[in-house]
Short mmCIF file of C-alpha atoms and ligand atoms in Angstrom, two decimals:
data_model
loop_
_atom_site.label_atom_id
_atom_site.label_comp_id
_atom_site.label_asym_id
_atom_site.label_seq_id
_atom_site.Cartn_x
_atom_site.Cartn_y
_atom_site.Cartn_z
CA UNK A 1 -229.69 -59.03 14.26
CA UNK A 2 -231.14 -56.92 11.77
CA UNK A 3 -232.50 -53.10 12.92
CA UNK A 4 -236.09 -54.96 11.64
CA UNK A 5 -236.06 -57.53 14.65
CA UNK A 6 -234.43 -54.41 17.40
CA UNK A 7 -237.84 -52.31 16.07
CA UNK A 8 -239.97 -55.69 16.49
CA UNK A 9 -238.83 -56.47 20.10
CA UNK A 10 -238.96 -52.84 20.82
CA UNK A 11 -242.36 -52.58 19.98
CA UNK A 12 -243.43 -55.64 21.48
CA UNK A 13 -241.53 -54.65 24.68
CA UNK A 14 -243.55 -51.02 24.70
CA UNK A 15 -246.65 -53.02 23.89
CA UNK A 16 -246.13 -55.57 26.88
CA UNK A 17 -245.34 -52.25 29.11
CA UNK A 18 -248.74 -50.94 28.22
CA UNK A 19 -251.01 -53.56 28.88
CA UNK A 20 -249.23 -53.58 32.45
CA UNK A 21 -250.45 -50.62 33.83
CA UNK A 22 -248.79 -48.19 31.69
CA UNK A 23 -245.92 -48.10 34.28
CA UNK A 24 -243.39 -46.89 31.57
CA UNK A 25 -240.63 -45.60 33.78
CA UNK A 26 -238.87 -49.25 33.58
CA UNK A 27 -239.43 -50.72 30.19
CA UNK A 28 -236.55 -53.45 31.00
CA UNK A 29 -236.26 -55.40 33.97
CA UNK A 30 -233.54 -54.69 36.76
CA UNK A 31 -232.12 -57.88 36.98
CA UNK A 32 -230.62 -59.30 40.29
CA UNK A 33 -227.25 -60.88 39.95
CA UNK A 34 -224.27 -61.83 41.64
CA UNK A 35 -220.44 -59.82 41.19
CA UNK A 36 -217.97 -62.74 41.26
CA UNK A 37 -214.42 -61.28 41.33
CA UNK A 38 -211.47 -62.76 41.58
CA UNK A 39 -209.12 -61.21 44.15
CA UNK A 40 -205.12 -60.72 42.66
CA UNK A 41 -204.35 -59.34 45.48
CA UNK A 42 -206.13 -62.05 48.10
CA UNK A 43 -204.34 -64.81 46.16
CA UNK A 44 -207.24 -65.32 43.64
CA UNK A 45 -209.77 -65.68 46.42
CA UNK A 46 -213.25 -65.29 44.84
CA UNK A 47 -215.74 -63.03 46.18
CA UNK A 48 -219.44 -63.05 45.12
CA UNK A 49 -221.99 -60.08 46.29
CA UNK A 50 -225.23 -59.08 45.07
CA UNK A 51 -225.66 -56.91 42.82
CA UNK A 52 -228.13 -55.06 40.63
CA UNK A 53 -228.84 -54.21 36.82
CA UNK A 54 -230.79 -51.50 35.29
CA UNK A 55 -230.92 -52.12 31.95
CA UNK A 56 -232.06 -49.53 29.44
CA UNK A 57 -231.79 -49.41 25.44
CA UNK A 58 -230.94 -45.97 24.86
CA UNK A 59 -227.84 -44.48 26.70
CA UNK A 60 -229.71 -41.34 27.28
CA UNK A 61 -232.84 -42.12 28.82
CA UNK A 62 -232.17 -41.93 32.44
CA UNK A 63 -235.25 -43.48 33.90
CA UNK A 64 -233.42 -46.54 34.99
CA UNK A 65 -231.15 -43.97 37.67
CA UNK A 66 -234.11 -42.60 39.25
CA UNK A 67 -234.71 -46.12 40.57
CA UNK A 68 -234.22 -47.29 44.38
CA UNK A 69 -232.05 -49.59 45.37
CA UNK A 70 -232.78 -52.50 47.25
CA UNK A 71 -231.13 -51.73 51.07
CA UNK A 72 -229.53 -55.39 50.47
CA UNK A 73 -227.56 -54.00 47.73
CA UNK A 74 -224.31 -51.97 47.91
CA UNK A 75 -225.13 -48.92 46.02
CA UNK A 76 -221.45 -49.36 44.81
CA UNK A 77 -222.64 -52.91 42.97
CA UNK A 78 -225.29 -51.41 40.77
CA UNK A 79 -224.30 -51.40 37.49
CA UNK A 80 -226.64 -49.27 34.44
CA UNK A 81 -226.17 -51.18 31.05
CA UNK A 82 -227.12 -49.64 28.03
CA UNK A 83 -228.13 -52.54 25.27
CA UNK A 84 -229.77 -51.35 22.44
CA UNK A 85 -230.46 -54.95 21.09
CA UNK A 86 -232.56 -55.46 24.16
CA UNK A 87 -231.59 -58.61 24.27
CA UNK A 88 -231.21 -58.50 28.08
CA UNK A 89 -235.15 -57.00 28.10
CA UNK A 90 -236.29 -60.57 27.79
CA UNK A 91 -239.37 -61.14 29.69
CA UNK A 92 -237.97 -64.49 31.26
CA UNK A 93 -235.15 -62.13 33.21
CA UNK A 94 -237.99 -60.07 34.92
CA UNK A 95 -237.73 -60.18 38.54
CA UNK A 96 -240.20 -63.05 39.64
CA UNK A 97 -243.44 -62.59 41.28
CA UNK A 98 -244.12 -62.80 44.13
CA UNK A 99 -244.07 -66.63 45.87
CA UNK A 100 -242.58 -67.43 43.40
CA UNK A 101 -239.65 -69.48 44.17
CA UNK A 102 -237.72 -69.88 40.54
CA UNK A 103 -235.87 -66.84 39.70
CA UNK A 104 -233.54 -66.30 36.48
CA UNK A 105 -229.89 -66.91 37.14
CA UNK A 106 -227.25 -63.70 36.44
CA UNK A 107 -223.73 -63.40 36.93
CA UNK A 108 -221.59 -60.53 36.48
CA UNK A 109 -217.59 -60.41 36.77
CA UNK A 110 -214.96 -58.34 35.10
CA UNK A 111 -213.47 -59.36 31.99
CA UNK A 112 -210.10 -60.08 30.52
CA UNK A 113 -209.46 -59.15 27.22
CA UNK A 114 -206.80 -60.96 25.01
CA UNK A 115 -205.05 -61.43 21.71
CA UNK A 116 -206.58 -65.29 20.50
CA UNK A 117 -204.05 -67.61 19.11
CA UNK A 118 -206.81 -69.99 17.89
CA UNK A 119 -206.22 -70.14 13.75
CA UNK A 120 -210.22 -69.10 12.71
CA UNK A 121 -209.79 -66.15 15.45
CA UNK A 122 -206.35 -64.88 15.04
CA UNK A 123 -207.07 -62.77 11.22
CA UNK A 124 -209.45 -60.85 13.27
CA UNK A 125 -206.32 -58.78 14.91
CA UNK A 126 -203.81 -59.02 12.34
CA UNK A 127 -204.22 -55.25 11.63
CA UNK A 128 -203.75 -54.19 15.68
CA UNK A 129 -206.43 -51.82 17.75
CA UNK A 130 -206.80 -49.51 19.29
CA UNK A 131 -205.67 -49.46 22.57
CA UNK A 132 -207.20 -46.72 24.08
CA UNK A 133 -210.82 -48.48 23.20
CA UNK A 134 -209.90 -51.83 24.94
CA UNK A 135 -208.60 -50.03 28.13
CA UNK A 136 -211.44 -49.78 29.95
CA UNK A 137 -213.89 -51.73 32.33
CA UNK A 138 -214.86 -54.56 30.77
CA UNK A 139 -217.24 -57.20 32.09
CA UNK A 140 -218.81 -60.32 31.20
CA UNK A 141 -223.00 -61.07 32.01
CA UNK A 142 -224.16 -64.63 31.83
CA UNK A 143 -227.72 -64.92 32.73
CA UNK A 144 -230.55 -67.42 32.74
CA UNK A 145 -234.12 -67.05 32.27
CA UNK A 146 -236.96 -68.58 34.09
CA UNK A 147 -237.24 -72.05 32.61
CA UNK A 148 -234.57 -72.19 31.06
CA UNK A 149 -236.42 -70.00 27.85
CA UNK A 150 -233.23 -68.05 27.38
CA UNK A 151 -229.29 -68.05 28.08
CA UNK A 152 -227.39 -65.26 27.23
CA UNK A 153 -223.79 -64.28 27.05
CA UNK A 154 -222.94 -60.51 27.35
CA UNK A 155 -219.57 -58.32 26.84
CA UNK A 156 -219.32 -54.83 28.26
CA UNK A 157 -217.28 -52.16 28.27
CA UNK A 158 -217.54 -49.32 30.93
CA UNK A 159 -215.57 -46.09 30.82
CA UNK A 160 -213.21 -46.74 33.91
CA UNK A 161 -214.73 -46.93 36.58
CA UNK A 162 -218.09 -45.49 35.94
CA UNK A 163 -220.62 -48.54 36.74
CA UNK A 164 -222.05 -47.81 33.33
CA UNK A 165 -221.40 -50.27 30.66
CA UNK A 166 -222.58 -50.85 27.10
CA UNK A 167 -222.85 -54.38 25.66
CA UNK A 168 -220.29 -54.73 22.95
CA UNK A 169 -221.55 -58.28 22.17
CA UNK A 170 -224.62 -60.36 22.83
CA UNK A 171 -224.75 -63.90 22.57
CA UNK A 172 -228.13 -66.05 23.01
CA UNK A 173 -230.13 -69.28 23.07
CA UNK A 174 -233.14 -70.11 23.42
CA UNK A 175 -232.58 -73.79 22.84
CA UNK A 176 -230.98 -74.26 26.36
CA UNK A 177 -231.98 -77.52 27.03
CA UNK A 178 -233.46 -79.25 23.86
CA UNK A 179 -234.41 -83.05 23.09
CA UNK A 180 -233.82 -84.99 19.61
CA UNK A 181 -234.29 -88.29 18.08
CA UNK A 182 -231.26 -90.57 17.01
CA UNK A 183 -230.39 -89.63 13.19
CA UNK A 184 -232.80 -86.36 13.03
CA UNK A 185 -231.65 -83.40 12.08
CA UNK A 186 -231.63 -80.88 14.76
CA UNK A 187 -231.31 -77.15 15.45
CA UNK A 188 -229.18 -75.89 17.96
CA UNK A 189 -230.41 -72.02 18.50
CA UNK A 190 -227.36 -69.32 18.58
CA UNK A 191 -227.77 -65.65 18.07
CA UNK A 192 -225.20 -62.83 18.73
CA UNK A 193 -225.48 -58.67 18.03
CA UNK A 194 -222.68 -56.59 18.29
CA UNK A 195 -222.98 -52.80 18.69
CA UNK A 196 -222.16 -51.23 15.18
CA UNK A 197 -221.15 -47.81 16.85
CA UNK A 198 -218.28 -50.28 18.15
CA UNK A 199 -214.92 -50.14 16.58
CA UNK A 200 -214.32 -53.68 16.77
CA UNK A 201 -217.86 -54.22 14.92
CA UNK A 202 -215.97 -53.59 11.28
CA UNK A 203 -213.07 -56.28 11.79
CA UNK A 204 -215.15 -59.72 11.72
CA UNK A 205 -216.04 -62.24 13.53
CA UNK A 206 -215.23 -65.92 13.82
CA UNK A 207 -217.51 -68.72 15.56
CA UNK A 208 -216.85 -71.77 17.08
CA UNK A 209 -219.10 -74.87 18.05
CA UNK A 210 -217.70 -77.02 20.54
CA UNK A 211 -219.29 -80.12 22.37
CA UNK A 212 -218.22 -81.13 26.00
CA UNK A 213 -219.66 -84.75 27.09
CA UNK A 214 -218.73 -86.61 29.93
CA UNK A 215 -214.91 -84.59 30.56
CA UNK A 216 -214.25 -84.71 26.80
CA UNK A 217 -214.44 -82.17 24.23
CA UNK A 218 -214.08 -81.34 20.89
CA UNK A 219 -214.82 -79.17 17.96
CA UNK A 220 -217.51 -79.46 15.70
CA UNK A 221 -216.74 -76.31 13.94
CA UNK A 222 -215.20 -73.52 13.73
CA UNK A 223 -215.93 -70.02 10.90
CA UNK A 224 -213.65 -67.42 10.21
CA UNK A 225 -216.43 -64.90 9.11
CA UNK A 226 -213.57 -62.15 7.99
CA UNK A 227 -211.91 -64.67 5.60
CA UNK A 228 -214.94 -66.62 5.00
CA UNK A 229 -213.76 -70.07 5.78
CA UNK A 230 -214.30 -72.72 7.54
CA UNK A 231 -211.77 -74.43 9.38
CA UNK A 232 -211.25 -78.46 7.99
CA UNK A 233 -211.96 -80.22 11.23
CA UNK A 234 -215.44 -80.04 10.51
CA UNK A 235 -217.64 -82.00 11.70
CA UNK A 236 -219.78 -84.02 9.13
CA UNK A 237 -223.23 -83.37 8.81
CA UNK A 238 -222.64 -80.23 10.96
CA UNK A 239 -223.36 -76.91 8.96
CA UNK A 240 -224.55 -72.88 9.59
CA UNK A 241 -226.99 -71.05 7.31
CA UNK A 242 -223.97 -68.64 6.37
CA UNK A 243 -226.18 -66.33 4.77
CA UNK A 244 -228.19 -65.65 8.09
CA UNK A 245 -225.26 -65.59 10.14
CA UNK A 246 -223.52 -62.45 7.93
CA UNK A 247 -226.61 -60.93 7.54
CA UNK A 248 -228.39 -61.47 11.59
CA UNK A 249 -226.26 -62.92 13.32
CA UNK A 250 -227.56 -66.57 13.37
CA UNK A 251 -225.02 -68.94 14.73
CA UNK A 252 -227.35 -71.45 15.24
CA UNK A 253 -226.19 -74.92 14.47
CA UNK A 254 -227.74 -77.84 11.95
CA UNK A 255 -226.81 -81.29 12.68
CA UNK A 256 -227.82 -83.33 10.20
CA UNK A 257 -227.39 -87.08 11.67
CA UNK A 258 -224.40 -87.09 14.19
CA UNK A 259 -226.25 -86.17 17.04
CA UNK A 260 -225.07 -86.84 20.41
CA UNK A 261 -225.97 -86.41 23.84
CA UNK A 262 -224.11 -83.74 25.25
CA UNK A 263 -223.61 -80.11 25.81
CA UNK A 264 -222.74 -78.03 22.55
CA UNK A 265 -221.06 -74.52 23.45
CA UNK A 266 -221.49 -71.23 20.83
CA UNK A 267 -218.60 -69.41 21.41
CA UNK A 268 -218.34 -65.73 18.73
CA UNK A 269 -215.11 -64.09 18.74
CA UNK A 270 -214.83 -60.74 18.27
CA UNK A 271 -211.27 -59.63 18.17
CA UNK A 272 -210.11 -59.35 21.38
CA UNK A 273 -213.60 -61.03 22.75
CA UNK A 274 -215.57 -63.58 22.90
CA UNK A 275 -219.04 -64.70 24.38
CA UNK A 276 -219.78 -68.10 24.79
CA UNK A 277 -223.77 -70.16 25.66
CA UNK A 278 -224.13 -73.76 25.83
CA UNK A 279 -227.15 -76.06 24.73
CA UNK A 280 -227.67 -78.71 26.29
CA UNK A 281 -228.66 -81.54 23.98
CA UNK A 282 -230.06 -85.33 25.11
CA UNK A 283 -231.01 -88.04 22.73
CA UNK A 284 -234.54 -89.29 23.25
CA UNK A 285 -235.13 -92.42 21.58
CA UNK A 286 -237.95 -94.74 22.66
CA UNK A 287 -237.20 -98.09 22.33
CA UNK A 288 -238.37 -100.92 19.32
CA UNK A 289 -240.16 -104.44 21.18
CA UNK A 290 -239.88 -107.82 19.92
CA UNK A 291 -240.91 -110.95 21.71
CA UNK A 292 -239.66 -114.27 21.56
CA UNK A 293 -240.56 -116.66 20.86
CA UNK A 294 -242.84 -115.49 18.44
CA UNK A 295 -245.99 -117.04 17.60
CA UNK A 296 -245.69 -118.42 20.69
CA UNK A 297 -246.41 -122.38 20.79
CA UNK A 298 -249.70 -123.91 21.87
CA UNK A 299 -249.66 -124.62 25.49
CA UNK A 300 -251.34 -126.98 27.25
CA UNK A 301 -252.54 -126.08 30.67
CA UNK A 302 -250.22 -125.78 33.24
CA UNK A 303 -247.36 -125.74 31.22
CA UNK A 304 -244.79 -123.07 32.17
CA UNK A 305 -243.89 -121.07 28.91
CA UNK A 306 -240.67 -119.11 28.84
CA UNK A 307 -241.33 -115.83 27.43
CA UNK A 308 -238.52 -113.14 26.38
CA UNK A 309 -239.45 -109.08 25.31
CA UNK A 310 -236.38 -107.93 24.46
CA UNK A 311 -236.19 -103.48 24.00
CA UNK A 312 -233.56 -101.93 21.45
CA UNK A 313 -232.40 -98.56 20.69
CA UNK A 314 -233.40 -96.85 23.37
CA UNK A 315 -232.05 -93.43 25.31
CA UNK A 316 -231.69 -92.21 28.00
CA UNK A 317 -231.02 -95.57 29.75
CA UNK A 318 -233.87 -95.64 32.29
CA UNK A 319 -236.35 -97.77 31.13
CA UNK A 320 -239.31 -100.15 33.16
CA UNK A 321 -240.21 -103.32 31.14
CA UNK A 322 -243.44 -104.93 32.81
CA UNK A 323 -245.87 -107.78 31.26
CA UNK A 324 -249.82 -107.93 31.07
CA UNK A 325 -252.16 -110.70 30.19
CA UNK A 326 -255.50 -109.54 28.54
CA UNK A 327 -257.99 -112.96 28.89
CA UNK A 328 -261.03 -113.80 27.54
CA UNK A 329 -262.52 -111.59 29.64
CA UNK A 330 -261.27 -108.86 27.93
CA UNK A 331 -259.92 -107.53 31.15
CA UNK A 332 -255.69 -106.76 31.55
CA UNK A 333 -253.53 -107.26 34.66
CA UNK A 334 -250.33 -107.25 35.19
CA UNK A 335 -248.18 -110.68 35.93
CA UNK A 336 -245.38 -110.80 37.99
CA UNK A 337 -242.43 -112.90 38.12
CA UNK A 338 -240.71 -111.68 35.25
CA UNK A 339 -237.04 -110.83 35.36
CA UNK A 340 -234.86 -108.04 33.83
CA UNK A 341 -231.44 -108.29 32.44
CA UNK A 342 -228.97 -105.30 32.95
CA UNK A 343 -228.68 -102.84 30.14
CA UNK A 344 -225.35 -102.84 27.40
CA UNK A 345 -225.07 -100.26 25.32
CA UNK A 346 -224.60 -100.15 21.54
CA UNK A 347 -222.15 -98.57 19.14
CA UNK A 348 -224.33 -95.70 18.75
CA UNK A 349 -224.95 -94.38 22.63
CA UNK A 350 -228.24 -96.10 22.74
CA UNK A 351 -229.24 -98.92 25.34
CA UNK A 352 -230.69 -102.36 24.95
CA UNK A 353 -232.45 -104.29 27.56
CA UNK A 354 -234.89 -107.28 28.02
CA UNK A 355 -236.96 -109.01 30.67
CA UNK A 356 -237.69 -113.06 30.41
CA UNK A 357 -241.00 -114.04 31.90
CA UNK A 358 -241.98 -117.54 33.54
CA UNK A 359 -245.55 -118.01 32.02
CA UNK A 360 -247.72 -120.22 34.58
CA UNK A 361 -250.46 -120.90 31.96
CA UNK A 362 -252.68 -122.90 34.56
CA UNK A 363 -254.95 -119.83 35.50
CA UNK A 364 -255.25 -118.56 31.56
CA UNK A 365 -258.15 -120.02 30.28
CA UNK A 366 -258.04 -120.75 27.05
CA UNK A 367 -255.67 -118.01 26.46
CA UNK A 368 -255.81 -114.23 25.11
CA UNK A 369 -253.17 -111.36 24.41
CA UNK A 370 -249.56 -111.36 25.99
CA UNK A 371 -247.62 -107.51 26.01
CA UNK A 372 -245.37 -106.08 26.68
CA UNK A 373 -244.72 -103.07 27.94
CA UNK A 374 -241.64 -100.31 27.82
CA UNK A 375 -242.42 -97.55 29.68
CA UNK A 376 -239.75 -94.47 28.69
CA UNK A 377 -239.21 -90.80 28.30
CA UNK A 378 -239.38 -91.23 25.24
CA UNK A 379 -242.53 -92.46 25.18
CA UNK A 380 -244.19 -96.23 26.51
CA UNK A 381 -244.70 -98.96 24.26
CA UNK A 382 -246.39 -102.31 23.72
CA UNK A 383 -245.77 -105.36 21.58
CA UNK A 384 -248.37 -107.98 21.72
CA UNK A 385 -248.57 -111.90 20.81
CA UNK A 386 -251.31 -114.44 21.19
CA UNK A 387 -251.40 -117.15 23.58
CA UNK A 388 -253.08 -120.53 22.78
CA UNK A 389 -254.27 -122.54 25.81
CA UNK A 390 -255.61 -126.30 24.21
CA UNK A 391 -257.56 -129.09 26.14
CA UNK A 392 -259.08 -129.18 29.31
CA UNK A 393 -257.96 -128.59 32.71
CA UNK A 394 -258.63 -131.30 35.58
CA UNK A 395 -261.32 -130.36 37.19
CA UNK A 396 -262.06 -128.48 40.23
CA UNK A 397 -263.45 -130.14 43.50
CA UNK A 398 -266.51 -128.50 43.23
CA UNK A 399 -267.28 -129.56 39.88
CA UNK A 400 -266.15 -133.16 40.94
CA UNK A 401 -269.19 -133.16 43.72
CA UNK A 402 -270.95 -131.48 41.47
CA UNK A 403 -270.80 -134.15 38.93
CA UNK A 404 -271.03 -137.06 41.98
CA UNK A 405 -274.13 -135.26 42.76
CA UNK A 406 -275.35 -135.27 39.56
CA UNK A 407 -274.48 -139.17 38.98
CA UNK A 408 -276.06 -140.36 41.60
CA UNK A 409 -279.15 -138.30 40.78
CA UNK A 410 -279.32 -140.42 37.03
CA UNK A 411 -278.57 -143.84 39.50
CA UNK A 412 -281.14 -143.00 40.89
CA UNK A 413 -283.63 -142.26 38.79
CA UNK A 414 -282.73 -145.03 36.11
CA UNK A 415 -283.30 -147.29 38.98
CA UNK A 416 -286.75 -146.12 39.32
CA UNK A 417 -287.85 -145.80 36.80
CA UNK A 418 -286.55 -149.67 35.61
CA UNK A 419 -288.50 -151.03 39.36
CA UNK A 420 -291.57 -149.32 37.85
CA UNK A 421 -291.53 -150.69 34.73
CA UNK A 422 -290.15 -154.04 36.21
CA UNK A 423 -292.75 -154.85 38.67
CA UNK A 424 -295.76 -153.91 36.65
CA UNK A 425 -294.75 -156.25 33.99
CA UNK A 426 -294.21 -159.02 36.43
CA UNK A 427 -297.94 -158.20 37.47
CA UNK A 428 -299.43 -158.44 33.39
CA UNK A 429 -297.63 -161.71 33.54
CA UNK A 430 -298.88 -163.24 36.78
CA UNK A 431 -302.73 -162.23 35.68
CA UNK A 432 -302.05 -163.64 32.34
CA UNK A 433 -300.64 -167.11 33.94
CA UNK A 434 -303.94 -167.12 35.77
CA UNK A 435 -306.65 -166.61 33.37
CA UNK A 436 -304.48 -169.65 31.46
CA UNK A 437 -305.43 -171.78 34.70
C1 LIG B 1 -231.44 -69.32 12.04
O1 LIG B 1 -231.21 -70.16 10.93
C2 LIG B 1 -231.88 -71.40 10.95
C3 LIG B 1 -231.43 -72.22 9.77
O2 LIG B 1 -231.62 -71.56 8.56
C4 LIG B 1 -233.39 -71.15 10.96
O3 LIG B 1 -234.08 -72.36 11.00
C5 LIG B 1 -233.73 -70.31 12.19
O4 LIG B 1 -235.11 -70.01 12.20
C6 LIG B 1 -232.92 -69.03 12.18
N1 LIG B 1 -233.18 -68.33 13.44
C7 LIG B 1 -233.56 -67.06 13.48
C8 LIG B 1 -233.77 -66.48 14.83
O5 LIG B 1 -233.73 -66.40 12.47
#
């Protein structure tokens, strides 16, 4: 990180301290966290206590001390860590408000220092250290911040035994948990700081992407930053900006096209050290529709059409496929009796899936719109064909009486009217056979 962005998030961070209430005496949060220790001695038993951070960005402002300590806290677990990145000032780490029931995640435990074997780490201590700097308390912070906004990786070194440590290294996120679509490029956020006034800041740094899925891992790639070279198991499609990782520390990670669901780790090595975050990446990919078979064929009423929808290229797997019928009306509803087949998967981690409808077209009309419908995480979505309905139904009972009514209505009449005519004639006739007489 460049002194530029340490000014910037200074300022912001005395900024953000002034609008609340001017309290300046803690400009970072003390952060909560948990001491996990192994125990040697207790035949690696693992303890975990609470513990407390006061963090502060200059060594020699002493605010943070004059601070009380919560009674549920062993005075003997506090620990004040100077980081003059601020990176551990991030508003997401602030203690949470009250009701509040998320909280940012922190874990503190010592740290083991050690000679790396790995080839893109191991030019980093060809030209051997100094001892004297390494022996010391070192310890490792991992912390989360609310919503997952920020995970960060810290190495510290404490004169023996003094509770106060200095970050050495600082590794962040801020892409913990991020989604992408199949084949698009993607991002994958890393930053890391080291301090300058360290002696270890001079001898280079390596880093290393890895990605874990389902037990399996492997490396995507790996830099050698002293020697400037990257090691030949890279991945393809998987590159740094190389400039912005010399100059400010940006790890971060471009995929071009192999992008997987899975978790992708940022691991820096300094000699001697190393911090590590992960990323969790998943695949969202809505699915494509197609029905079949499509036109559909003209139906005459009461015919049962088979109808498939068939969904492709979809992730995550869970998926609801449902059908609606849209009539003349102009009104939708849903129609039951469809079935769904189980998913398979296809060569490139995403899902396919269909559902196969029994179309009863006796109460349809004379047709209208047939979709389907895909509802996902990835978003829903519809595919629509036309439905055809020819000819004309039997008719109903009412309409039958109706029409019996209306029969013998016309019987009726026509008979009436014909006796009318009839018998008046027949009288014309009889007076004209008499005046002939
Ligand atoms: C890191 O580099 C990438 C790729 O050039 C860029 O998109 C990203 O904004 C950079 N991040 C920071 C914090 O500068």
């Amino acid at each position: 990180m460049t002194d530029f962005s340490t000014i910037y998030k200074l300022c912001l961070l005395t900024v953000t301290c002034c609008i609340q209430a001017c309290s300046s005496s803690s400009r970072c949060p003390a952060v909560e966290c948990w001491l996990v220790q192994d125990h040697v001695s207790r035949r690696g038993a693992t303890t975990q206590e609470k513990s407390l951070l006061h963090i502060r960005t200059d060594a020699n402002s002493r605010d943070a001390a004059s601070e009380q300590i919560p009674s549920d806290i062993n005075p003997d677990r506090v620990f004040f860590i100077t980081d003059p990145a601020a990176t551990l000032c991030h508003q997401s780490l602030s203690p949470p408000t009250r009701g509040s029931l998320q909280k940012a995640q922190c874990e503190i435990s010592p740290f083991l220092h050690q000679l790396s074997k790995l080839k893109w780490v191991a030019p980093l201590t060809v030209t051997g250290f100094s001892p004297v700097y390494l022996q010391a308390d070192w310890f490792s912070a991992a912390l989360l911040g609310l919503n997952k906004q920020l995970v960060i990786s810290s190495i510290m070194r404490a004169p023996t035994a003094t509770k106060e440590p200095n970050v050495i290294l600082s590794v962040s996120s801020k892409t913990v948990s991020i989604q992408a679509r199949l084949g698009k490029p993607v991002l994958l956020d890393c930053g890391f700081w080291v301090d300058p006034s360290s002696p270890l800041s001079g001898s280079g740094f390596a880093v290393e992407w890895r990605y874990q899925f389902s037990g399996k891992g492997r490396l995507v790639l790996a830099y050698d930053g002293k020697t400037d070279r990257v090691a030949d198991t890279q991945e393809e499609g998987a590159t740094l900006d190389f400039e912005g990782l010399h100059q400010k520390g940006n790890a971060s990670l471009i995929l071009q096209e192999e992008v997987a669901t899975g978790t992708y780790i940022c691991i820096v090595h300094l000699p001697y050290l190393q911090g590590q975050v992960a990323v969790e990446l998943e695949i969202v990919e809505p699915p494509s529709l197609s029905i079949h078979p499509s036109p559909l064929p003209l139906a005459v009423p009461g015919q049962t059409l088979v109808v498939q929808c068939e969904a492709s290229g979809f992730a995550p797997v869970s998926l609801e496929l449902s059908w609606e019928f849209k009539g003349a009306d102009g009104k939708s509803r849903p129609l039951e009796s469809a079935s769904v087949t189980g998913h398979r998967q296809a060569w490139d981690g995403t899902y396919d899936q269909s559902t196969r409808l029994e179309l009863d077209t006796s109460n349809l009309g004379t047709g209208g719109e047939l979709t389907c419908v895909a509802v996902h995480p990835g978003g829903t979505r519809r595919a629509s064909t036309s439905l055809s309905v020819i000819g004309f139904g039997s008719p109903s009972i009412e309409d039958s009486m109706a029409m019996v009514g209306v029969a013998l209505v016309l019987y009726g009449l026509i008979k009436f009217v014909s006796w009318t005519f009839s018998s008046s004639g027949t009288d014309v006739a009889d007076k004209v056979e008499k005046k002939e007489k």
